[in-house]
Tab-separated table of C-alpha atoms and ligand atoms in Angstrom:
chain	number	residue	atom	x	y	z
A	211	MET	CA	-0.141	0.101	0.240
A	212	TYR	CA	2.827	1.782	0.465
A	213	ASP	CA	5.607	3.121	-1.089
A	214	SER	CA	7.756	4.306	1.666
A	215	ILE	CA	7.992	4.255	5.373
A	216	ILE	CA	9.455	7.523	7.384
A	217	VAL	CA	9.977	7.215	10.697
A	218	GLY	CA	9.504	10.415	13.019
A	219	CYS	CA	8.024	14.366	11.510
A	220	GLY	CA	10.848	16.066	12.572
A	221	PHE	CA	12.260	18.287	10.015
A	222	ALA	CA	14.500	14.735	7.898
A	223	GLY	CA	10.848	12.937	8.095
A	224	ALA	CA	8.984	16.136	7.048
A	225	VAL	CA	11.494	16.845	4.295
A	226	VAL	CA	11.728	13.743	2.636
A	227	ALA	CA	8.069	12.657	3.344
A	228	ARG	CA	7.286	15.347	1.794
A	229	GLU	CA	9.521	15.723	-1.232
A	230	LEU	CA	9.120	11.112	-1.805
A	231	ALA	CA	5.743	12.359	-1.923
A	232	GLU	CA	5.128	15.030	-4.393
A	233	ARG	CA	8.634	14.563	-5.995
A	234	GLY	CA	8.339	10.489	-6.156
A	235	ASN	CA	5.154	10.619	-6.585
A	236	GLN	CA	4.788	7.975	-3.902
A	237	ASN	CA	2.557	7.253	-1.316
A	238	VAL	CA	4.262	7.788	1.696
A	239	CYS	CA	3.998	7.005	5.837
A	240	ILE	CA	4.604	8.806	8.212
A	241	ILE	CA	4.705	7.078	11.461
A	242	GLU	CA	5.220	9.350	14.986
A	243	LYS	CA	5.545	8.546	18.449
A	244	ARG	CA	4.115	12.075	19.998
A	245	LYS	CA	0.762	13.828	19.430
A	246	HIS	CA	2.321	16.197	17.412
A	247	ILE	CA	3.654	16.887	14.192
A	248	GLY	CA	7.037	18.422	14.003
A	249	GLY	CA	9.523	16.853	16.331
A	250	ASN	CA	11.936	19.468	18.437
A	251	CYS	CA	10.673	22.082	16.212
A	252	TYR	CA	7.196	21.920	17.593
A	253	ASP	CA	5.698	25.191	18.717
A	254	LEU	CA	2.240	26.435	20.406
A	255	TYR	CA	-0.322	28.493	22.335
A	256	ASP	CA	0.141	28.678	25.480
A	257	ASN	CA	-3.215	28.976	28.028
A	258	GLU	CA	-2.277	32.711	28.258
A	259	GLY	CA	-1.972	32.914	24.549
A	260	ILE	CA	1.555	33.375	24.320
A	261	LEU	CA	3.596	31.123	20.955
A	262	ILE	CA	5.314	29.217	23.334
A	263	HIS	CA	7.940	26.143	22.458
A	264	GLN	CA	7.893	23.196	23.945
A	265	TYR	CA	11.142	21.644	23.216
A	266	GLY	CA	13.600	24.181	23.619
A	267	PRO	CA	14.311	27.289	21.369
A	268	HIS	CA	14.801	27.095	17.676
A	269	ILE	CA	15.316	29.843	15.543
A	270	PHE	CA	16.162	29.503	12.542
A	271	HIS	CA	19.722	30.248	10.714
A	272	THR	CA	21.307	29.147	7.600
A	273	SER	CA	23.941	30.671	4.722
A	274	LYS	CA	22.134	28.097	2.856
A	275	LYS	CA	20.324	30.022	-0.198
A	276	ASN	CA	18.548	26.257	-1.321
A	277	VAL	CA	17.177	25.621	2.440
A	278	TYR	CA	16.313	29.347	2.861
A	279	ASP	CA	14.508	28.772	-0.451
A	280	TYR	CA	13.231	24.962	0.020
A	281	LEU	CA	10.840	26.179	3.355
A	282	SER	CA	10.046	29.137	2.574
A	283	ARG	CA	7.842	27.793	0.091
A	284	PHE	CA	6.124	26.470	2.911
A	285	THR	CA	6.385	29.733	5.230
A	286	GLN	CA	6.524	33.692	5.183
A	287	TRP	CA	9.176	35.112	7.408
A	288	TYR	CA	9.685	36.900	11.231
A	289	PRO	CA	12.780	39.163	10.423
A	290	TYR	CA	14.302	38.069	13.854
A	291	LYS	CA	18.062	38.059	14.154
A	292	HIS	CA	18.826	36.742	17.691
A	293	GLU	CA	20.835	37.840	19.595
A	294	VAL	CA	22.034	36.609	23.245
A	295	VAL	CA	23.231	37.811	26.484
A	296	ALA	CA	24.841	36.316	29.222
A	297	ASN	CA	24.197	37.526	33.020
A	298	ILE	CA	27.565	37.357	34.396
A	299	ARG	CA	26.996	39.237	38.182
A	300	GLY	CA	24.339	41.315	36.612
A	301	GLU	CA	26.092	43.196	34.502
A	302	TYR	CA	24.213	41.766	30.854
A	303	VAL	CA	27.289	42.241	28.082
A	304	PRO	CA	27.098	40.068	24.489
A	305	VAL	CA	26.940	36.156	23.238
A	306	PRO	CA	29.553	35.456	21.361
A	307	PHE	CA	32.500	37.595	23.683
A	308	ASN	CA	33.186	40.151	20.612
A	309	LEU	CA	34.862	43.712	20.683
A	310	ASN	CA	31.969	44.807	22.451
A	311	THR	CA	31.776	42.576	25.274
A	312	LEU	CA	35.789	43.538	25.162
A	313	LYS	CA	34.976	46.785	25.389
A	314	MET	CA	31.908	46.782	28.895
A	315	VAL	CA	34.660	44.170	30.591
A	316	TYR	CA	37.816	45.915	30.067
A	317	GLY	CA	37.187	49.601	29.127
A	318	GLU	CA	37.196	52.644	26.893
A	319	GLU	CA	41.375	52.664	27.161
A	320	LYS	CA	42.620	48.907	28.213
A	321	SER	CA	40.203	47.094	25.021
A	322	ALA	CA	41.395	49.084	21.915
A	323	LYS	CA	44.913	47.866	22.652
A	324	LEU	CA	43.660	44.207	23.043
A	325	ARG	CA	41.412	45.245	19.728
A	326	GLU	CA	44.429	45.965	17.798
A	327	LYS	CA	46.157	42.418	19.083
A	328	LEU	CA	43.288	39.732	18.736
A	329	ILE	CA	42.411	41.885	14.769
A	330	SER	CA	45.984	41.016	13.758
A	331	THR	CA	46.125	37.931	15.401
A	332	TYR	CA	43.617	36.632	13.988
A	333	GLY	CA	41.687	38.665	11.651
A	334	PRO	CA	38.985	41.306	11.320
A	335	GLY	CA	35.420	39.001	11.672
A	336	SER	CA	37.216	35.343	12.853
A	337	ARG	CA	35.259	32.947	14.797
A	338	VAL	CA	38.184	31.874	17.354
A	339	PRO	CA	37.535	28.690	19.128
A	340	ILE	CA	37.325	29.280	22.669
A	341	LEU	CA	39.876	26.196	23.111
A	342	LYS	CA	42.204	27.367	20.769
A	343	LEU	CA	42.121	31.417	21.929
A	344	LYS	CA	43.724	29.298	25.145
A	345	GLU	CA	46.197	27.802	23.360
A	346	ASN	CA	48.234	31.506	22.087
A	347	ALA	CA	51.037	31.557	24.453
A	348	ASP	CA	50.781	35.519	23.913
A	349	LYS	CA	50.328	36.771	28.169
A	350	ASP	CA	47.261	39.582	27.220
A	351	ILE	CA	45.183	37.368	24.850
A	352	GLN	CA	46.098	35.233	27.692
A	353	ALA	CA	44.398	37.127	29.654
A	354	ILE	CA	41.448	37.018	27.484
A	355	ALA	CA	41.190	33.765	27.581
A	356	ASP	CA	41.619	33.791	30.782
A	357	TYR	CA	38.496	35.373	31.488
A	358	VAL	CA	36.369	34.252	28.419
A	359	TYR	CA	37.122	30.596	29.502
A	360	GLU	CA	35.715	31.464	33.078
A	361	ASN	CA	33.094	33.735	32.710
A	362	ILE	CA	31.588	32.060	29.809
A	363	PHE	CA	32.723	28.565	28.745
A	364	LEU	CA	33.590	26.377	32.516
A	365	HIS	CA	30.184	26.745	34.137
A	366	TYR	CA	27.576	27.049	31.827
A	367	THR	CA	29.151	23.863	30.412
A	368	LEU	CA	29.655	21.891	33.671
A	369	LYS	CA	25.976	23.172	33.728
A	370	GLN	CA	24.910	21.416	30.319
A	371	TRP	CA	27.289	18.780	29.781
A	372	GLY	CA	28.398	18.067	33.586
A	373	GLN	CA	32.021	17.751	32.105
A	374	THR	CA	34.605	20.712	31.702
A	375	PRO	CA	35.137	22.239	28.075
A	376	GLU	CA	37.787	20.335	27.947
A	377	GLU	CA	35.923	17.481	28.530
A	378	ILE	CA	33.435	17.546	25.831
A	379	ASP	CA	34.029	17.039	21.809
A	380	PRO	CA	35.587	20.237	20.664
A	381	SER	CA	33.231	21.101	17.742
A	382	VAL	CA	30.270	21.713	21.054
A	383	THR	CA	31.830	24.902	22.312
A	384	ALA	CA	33.845	26.048	18.909
A	385	ARG	CA	29.504	26.909	18.075
A	386	VAL	CA	29.851	29.654	20.428
A	387	PRO	CA	33.384	31.333	19.283
A	388	VAL	CA	34.732	34.405	20.542
A	389	LEU	CA	34.328	36.523	17.598
A	390	ILE	CA	36.824	39.551	16.255
A	391	SER	CA	34.357	41.343	15.027
A	392	GLU	CA	31.087	44.101	16.644
A	393	ASP	CA	28.619	42.027	15.664
A	394	ASN	CA	25.943	40.958	18.609
A	395	GLY	CA	24.647	38.411	16.602
A	396	TYR	CA	24.789	34.795	18.384
A	397	PHE	CA	24.852	33.057	14.452
A	398	GLN	CA	26.219	35.004	10.849
A	399	ASP	CA	24.395	33.423	8.615
A	400	THR	CA	23.215	35.282	5.460
A	401	TYR	CA	19.304	33.869	6.194
A	402	GLN	CA	17.504	34.767	9.744
A	403	GLY	CA	14.503	34.597	10.976
A	404	MET	CA	10.938	32.688	12.816
A	405	PRO	CA	8.432	31.756	10.783
A	406	LEU	CA	5.686	33.454	10.366
A	407	GLU	CA	3.409	31.770	11.560
A	408	GLY	CA	4.681	29.501	14.085
A	409	PHE	CA	6.788	26.436	13.613
A	410	THR	CA	4.097	23.657	13.763
A	411	PRO	CA	2.013	26.182	10.777
A	412	LEU	CA	5.466	25.336	8.761
A	413	PHE	CA	5.039	22.003	9.174
A	414	GLU	CA	0.987	21.599	8.766
A	415	LYS	CA	2.284	23.001	4.981
A	416	LEU	CA	4.926	20.872	4.321
A	417	LEU	CA	2.806	17.898	4.983
A	418	ASP	CA	-0.130	18.718	2.858
A	419	TYR	CA	0.251	16.892	-0.122
A	420	PRO	CA	-2.408	14.051	-1.321
A	421	ASN	CA	-0.520	11.151	-0.754
A	422	ILE	CA	1.242	11.370	2.594
A	423	THR	CA	-0.555	9.297	5.667
A	424	LEU	CA	0.183	10.494	9.033
A	425	MET	CA	0.369	8.006	11.515
A	426	LEU	CA	0.581	10.123	15.037
A	427	ASP	CA	0.682	8.768	18.915
A	428	THR	CA	2.008	5.589	16.821
A	429	ASP	CA	5.687	4.150	17.670
A	430	ALA	CA	6.998	3.137	14.812
A	431	ASN	CA	9.304	0.468	16.332
A	432	GLU	CA	5.637	-1.597	17.109
A	433	LEU	CA	5.347	-1.922	13.801
A	434	LEU	CA	8.473	-2.484	11.924
A	435	THR	CA	11.149	-5.498	12.452
A	436	LEU	CA	14.240	-6.763	10.525
A	437	GLU	CA	14.587	-10.251	9.862
A	438	ASN	CA	16.995	-12.098	7.183
A	439	GLY	CA	18.096	-9.347	5.111
A	440	GLN	CA	13.494	-8.397	4.960
A	441	ILE	CA	11.972	-5.797	6.312
A	442	TYR	CA	8.572	-6.282	7.780
A	443	PHE	CA	5.997	-3.969	8.707
A	444	GLN	CA	3.385	-4.944	10.831
A	445	GLY	CA	4.225	-8.645	10.396
A	446	GLU	CA	3.836	-8.364	6.094
A	447	PRO	CA	7.308	-8.068	4.398
A	448	PHE	CA	7.756	-4.408	3.305
A	449	SER	CA	10.239	-3.801	0.162
A	450	GLY	CA	9.957	0.446	-0.398
A	451	GLN	CA	11.600	2.418	1.558
A	452	VAL	CA	12.368	3.019	4.565
A	453	VAL	CA	14.216	6.975	6.201
A	454	PHE	CA	14.518	6.726	9.741
A	455	THR	CA	15.182	9.532	12.816
A	456	GLY	CA	14.297	7.821	15.642
A	457	PRO	CA	16.720	6.431	18.135
A	458	ILE	CA	18.650	3.425	16.565
A	459	ASP	CA	19.482	2.004	19.742
A	460	GLU	CA	16.034	1.518	21.283
A	461	PHE	CA	14.846	0.491	17.945
A	462	PHE	CA	17.033	-3.087	18.225
A	463	SER	CA	16.283	-2.496	22.268
A	464	CYS	CA	19.036	-1.459	23.324
A	465	CYS	CA	20.778	-5.527	23.037
A	466	TYR	CA	24.549	-3.754	23.309
A	467	GLY	CA	23.221	-0.998	25.428
A	468	GLN	CA	21.400	2.704	25.856
A	469	LEU	CA	23.582	5.355	23.065
A	470	PRO	CA	24.141	8.647	26.340
A	471	TYR	CA	22.598	12.287	25.596
A	472	ARG	CA	21.902	15.189	27.161
A	473	SER	CA	18.336	15.719	28.577
A	474	LEU	CA	16.472	19.228	29.507
A	475	ASN	CA	14.523	19.664	32.149
A	476	PHE	CA	12.282	23.319	30.937
A	477	VAL	CA	10.150	24.959	33.816
A	478	PHE	CA	8.256	27.503	32.444
A	479	GLU	CA	6.376	30.346	34.236
A	480	HIS	CA	3.832	33.425	33.043
A	481	TYR	CA	3.995	37.367	33.943
A	482	GLU	CA	1.663	39.602	34.133
A	483	LYS	CA	3.845	42.394	32.890
A	484	SER	CA	5.171	43.380	29.586
A	485	ASP	CA	8.884	42.229	29.417
A	486	TYR	CA	11.094	39.933	31.686
A	487	GLN	CA	14.298	40.151	30.110
A	488	PRO	CA	16.436	42.510	27.615
A	489	LYS	CA	16.601	39.659	24.754
A	490	ALA	CA	14.950	36.694	24.119
A	491	VAL	CA	17.700	34.680	24.906
A	492	VAL	CA	19.360	35.668	28.853
A	493	ASN	CA	22.578	32.914	29.451
A	494	TYR	CA	23.542	32.177	33.315
A	495	THR	CA	27.022	31.532	32.727
A	496	VAL	CA	28.213	31.736	35.981
A	497	SER	CA	25.337	31.424	38.122
A	498	GLU	CA	22.244	29.654	38.969
A	499	ASP	CA	20.606	26.302	38.214
A	500	TYR	CA	19.549	27.031	34.961
A	501	THR	CA	21.866	27.398	31.872
A	502	ARG	CA	19.403	30.104	30.120
A	503	ILE	CA	16.029	31.610	29.762
A	504	THR	CA	14.646	32.572	26.581
A	505	GLU	CA	11.357	35.042	26.569
A	506	PHE	CA	9.077	33.689	24.125
A	507	LYS	CA	7.321	36.942	22.457
A	508	LYS	CA	10.879	38.501	22.282
A	509	LEU	CA	11.752	35.788	20.098
A	510	THR	CA	8.804	36.224	17.653
A	511	GLY	CA	7.494	39.434	17.812
A	512	GLN	CA	4.044	38.763	19.444
A	513	LYS	CA	2.263	41.857	20.718
A	514	MET	CA	0.984	41.000	24.514
A	515	PRO	CA	0.785	43.856	26.563
A	516	GLU	CA	1.124	42.480	29.976
A	517	HIS	CA	1.888	39.309	30.178
A	518	THR	CA	5.096	37.444	29.281
A	519	THR	CA	5.923	33.460	29.756
A	520	ILE	CA	9.654	32.592	29.986
A	521	MET	CA	11.194	29.540	31.031
A	522	LYS	CA	14.003	27.871	32.570
A	523	GLU	CA	16.345	25.400	30.863
A	524	TYR	CA	17.398	22.963	33.409
A	525	PRO	CA	20.168	19.739	32.502
A	526	ILE	CA	19.836	17.169	33.534
A	527	PRO	CA	21.286	13.583	32.959
A	528	TYR	CA	19.097	11.587	29.940
A	529	SER	CA	18.586	7.924	32.195
A	530	GLY	CA	16.008	6.434	29.516
A	531	LYS	CA	13.266	6.082	31.096
A	532	SER	CA	10.280	6.887	29.687
A	533	GLY	CA	8.786	10.804	29.502
A	534	GLU	CA	12.221	11.559	29.239
A	535	ILE	CA	14.228	13.290	25.863
A	536	PRO	CA	17.121	12.503	24.203
A	537	TYR	CA	18.434	16.424	23.378
A	538	TYR	CA	22.164	16.153	23.006
A	539	SER	CA	24.031	13.410	21.459
A	540	ILE	CA	27.191	13.094	24.127
A	541	ILE	CA	30.000	12.733	21.620
A	542	ASN	CA	33.397	11.171	22.711
A	543	ASP	CA	35.265	7.730	21.312
A	544	GLU	CA	33.270	5.151	23.102
A	545	ASN	CA	30.294	6.292	22.030
A	546	LEU	CA	30.602	6.871	18.756
A	547	ALA	CA	31.512	2.556	18.748
A	548	LEU	CA	28.724	1.867	20.401
A	549	TYR	CA	26.661	3.490	17.707
A	550	ALA	CA	28.724	2.094	14.989
A	551	LYS	CA	27.862	-1.706	16.508
A	552	TYR	CA	24.280	-0.324	16.336
A	553	CYS	CA	25.024	1.096	12.208
A	554	GLN	CA	26.286	-2.400	11.544
A	555	LEU	CA	22.728	-4.165	12.522
A	556	LEU	CA	21.473	-2.290	9.606
A	557	GLU	CA	24.592	-3.995	7.070
A	558	GLY	CA	21.936	-6.704	4.707
A	559	TYR	CA	19.469	-3.460	4.498
A	560	PRO	CA	19.888	-1.356	1.786
A	561	ASN	CA	16.732	0.149	1.918
A	562	PHE	CA	16.589	1.295	5.802
A	563	HIS	CA	18.523	4.739	5.424
A	564	LEU	CA	19.035	6.483	9.003
A	565	LEU	CA	18.476	10.276	9.181
A	566	GLY	CA	18.737	13.085	11.588
A	567	ARG	CA	20.215	14.194	14.984
A	568	LEU	CA	18.373	11.093	16.680
A	569	ALA	CA	19.565	7.738	13.967
A	570	GLU	CA	22.515	9.616	13.058
A	571	TYR	CA	23.494	10.433	16.443
A	572	LYS	CA	24.201	13.756	15.891
A	573	TYR	CA	23.903	17.354	16.534
A	574	TYR	CA	22.529	19.266	13.548
A	575	ASN	CA	20.968	22.699	13.101
A	576	ILE	CA	17.570	23.007	11.729
A	577	ASP	CA	19.899	23.655	8.172
A	578	ALA	CA	21.228	21.260	8.109
A	579	ILE	CA	18.965	18.122	8.459
A	580	VAL	CA	16.607	19.386	5.602
A	581	ASP	CA	19.448	20.432	3.690
A	582	LYS	CA	20.707	16.385	4.350
A	583	ALA	CA	17.504	15.274	3.909
A	584	LEU	CA	16.110	17.264	0.417
A	585	THR	CA	20.098	14.984	-0.856
A	586	LEU	CA	19.171	11.705	0.220
A	587	ALA	CA	15.466	12.373	-0.695
A	588	ASP	CA	17.521	13.253	-4.212
A	589	THR	CA	18.644	9.623	-4.178
A	590	LEU	CA	16.235	8.014	-3.101
A	591	LEU	CA	14.056	9.268	-6.303
A	592	GLY	CA	17.279	8.870	-8.795
B	498	FAD	P1	13.691	15.407	15.758
B	498	FAD	O1	13.395	16.837	15.417
B	498	FAD	O2	14.108	15.237	16.930
B	498	FAD	O3	12.403	14.395	15.101
B	498	FAD	C1	12.578	13.043	15.636
B	498	FAD	C2	11.193	12.966	16.063
B	498	FAD	O4	11.206	10.884	15.645
B	498	FAD	C3	10.672	13.161	17.012
B	498	FAD	O5	9.875	13.120	16.336
B	498	FAD	C4	9.834	11.725	18.044
B	498	FAD	O6	8.970	11.805	18.429
B	498	FAD	C5	10.200	10.903	16.575
B	498	FAD	N1	10.804	9.263	17.097
B	498	FAD	C6	11.688	8.963	17.075
B	498	FAD	N2	11.511	7.215	17.940
B	498	FAD	C7	10.183	7.337	17.137
B	498	FAD	C8	9.793	6.210	17.242
B	498	FAD	N3	10.373	4.561	17.737
B	498	FAD	N4	8.502	5.853	16.251
B	498	FAD	C9	8.126	7.028	16.109
B	498	FAD	N5	8.567	7.915	15.911
B	498	FAD	C10	10.084	7.836	16.854
B	498	FAD	N6	18.491	23.585	15.555
B	498	FAD	C11	18.139	25.645	15.052
B	498	FAD	O7	18.766	25.534	13.469
B	498	FAD	N7	18.201	26.827	14.952
B	498	FAD	C12	18.155	26.846	16.952
B	498	FAD	O8	17.590	27.797	17.629
B	498	FAD	C13	18.068	25.018	17.451
B	498	FAD	N8	17.980	25.163	18.898
B	498	FAD	C14	17.463	24.079	19.525
B	498	FAD	C15	17.766	23.703	20.685
B	498	FAD	C16	17.485	22.221	21.263
B	498	FAD	C17	17.230	21.867	23.269
B	498	FAD	C18	18.090	21.404	20.779
B	498	FAD	C19	17.998	20.328	21.331
B	498	FAD	C20	18.152	21.784	19.589
B	498	FAD	C21	17.877	22.968	18.689
B	498	FAD	N9	18.055	22.621	17.864
B	498	FAD	C22	18.396	24.273	17.017
B	498	FAD	C23	18.536	21.893	16.478
B	498	FAD	C24	16.908	21.106	16.158
B	498	FAD	O9	16.111	20.346	17.290
B	498	FAD	C25	17.168	20.432	15.409
B	498	FAD	O10	17.863	20.467	13.762
B	498	FAD	C26	16.102	18.941	14.788
B	498	FAD	O11	14.538	18.640	15.577
B	498	FAD	C27	16.121	17.413	14.119
B	498	FAD	O12	15.373	17.624	13.560
B	498	FAD	P2	15.243	15.286	12.946
B	498	FAD	O13	13.694	15.066	12.245
B	498	FAD	O14	16.292	15.656	13.135
B	498	FAD	O15	14.925	15.298	14.909
B	499	UDP	N1	28.329	27.099	25.854
B	499	UDP	C1	28.909	27.306	26.592
B	499	UDP	N2	28.362	29.573	26.922
B	499	UDP	C2	27.637	30.016	26.352
B	499	UDP	C3	27.125	29.583	25.170
B	499	UDP	C4	27.049	28.397	24.664
B	499	UDP	O1	29.860	27.459	27.653
B	499	UDP	O2	27.153	30.867	27.707
B	499	UDP	C5	29.020	26.200	25.137
B	499	UDP	C6	28.133	24.634	26.270
B	499	UDP	O3	29.505	24.044	26.046
B	499	UDP	C7	27.204	24.723	25.066
B	499	UDP	C8	27.807	25.047	23.506
B	499	UDP	O4	28.549	26.021	23.991
B	499	UDP	O5	27.056	23.168	24.957
B	499	UDP	C9	27.347	25.245	22.297
B	499	UDP	O6	26.640	26.027	22.680
B	499	UDP	P1	24.925	27.082	21.533
B	499	UDP	O7	23.750	27.519	22.498
B	499	UDP	O8	24.956	26.497	20.766
B	499	UDP	O9	24.030	24.744	22.485
B	499	UDP	P2	22.406	24.681	21.929
B	499	UDP	O10	22.475	26.365	21.640
B	499	UDP	O11	22.746	24.046	21.355
B	499	UDP	O12	22.752	24.397	23.414
């Protein structure tokens, strides 16, 4: 009955489904465990009428024109450029640490000299990961690196990962490099914005195509099995393509043990006032148990005088208990070796494809996963 089965309805699954249905004229079935579409990008209105992100703040940003053009078929954009500040002992300073932050921390005169040194060492506009900055032998640059490490990265990273910046994969802290520029933006991508009506309406449009069947509230692990080189769907041999975007360890009943993740506990609070904080996101880099506070109105541009909803993010270990959500894969050699063992179980099943942040045990931004989903669809459509 179906040409392809897609497991999971986040960006990975929804984009592939749309492409196979529209360009390949296929009958596509999407199976989604949750009661809603959109994966972790799902948004909804809370009881007070404020558009919130249930699974953490999501801001769209990309320099990939093909991705921007593709998603623009399904949404218009609210032109939002994300700026974050860190609360350091009550002072708000721009993050990533940049030349404006330098001036605020060191004062006009001292920062002028340091600024020239940073520019001549790294070049104007460059992006220097904190662990690279720390390697510089120059005394002044060392002092800046120590300040940034201690006040921006160390405590935040300990909260987020339970490990120091040196202990985690360097690509993680490199996502927020020291910027040798006056750009206060959190991202430096060409295209940035929020879907004008929200992420969920974007997904509704993406999935609005005749030959897509959506099964919500359904765990694909109960419907799909693999045996002797054959895929079975609801007990019947299935010879079409399967694109799987869920956790691969769970698909194999964690037979080699669970892939480790960090999880998050989100605490929402509503206030009867117009503003809670200076920016949509404030990072708590030296104090508090939560890592950051998001004030949603400031992300989406929603006009709601005298009401605002905020969310505090408390990082927690992921134990795999029901109800817990695996958010961040913990990239290290041991975990990647375990992941590779699960992938080996798929040898002999060329029609079973892994895609997305869970199935590939990898961090993806929205644009990167949309791009990867479009590429996989191209491959599947020949
Ligand atoms: P998901 O969105 O997680 O979708 C996977 C879906 O598969 C889920 O809906 C899940 O329920 C379903 N599923 C799993 N197992 C099964 C099963 N057995 N049966 C059926 N369904 C199943 N990216 C940005 O570009 N900008 C941001 O600002 C940003 N902020 C982020 C903030 C946080 C806190 C986190 C954790 C990530 C953020 N990201 C951001 C990354 C973004 O969330 C991902 O790029 C995106 O969610 C990846 O989409 P996906 O489809 O791979 O995964
Ligand atoms: N980070 C930090 N302090 C900050 C912002 C980020 O230490 O103020 C580190 C932290 O380890 C975090 C990583 O940089 O996990 C990546 O940050 P990003 O904002 O990209 O994390 P995400 O949005 O994925 O939670």
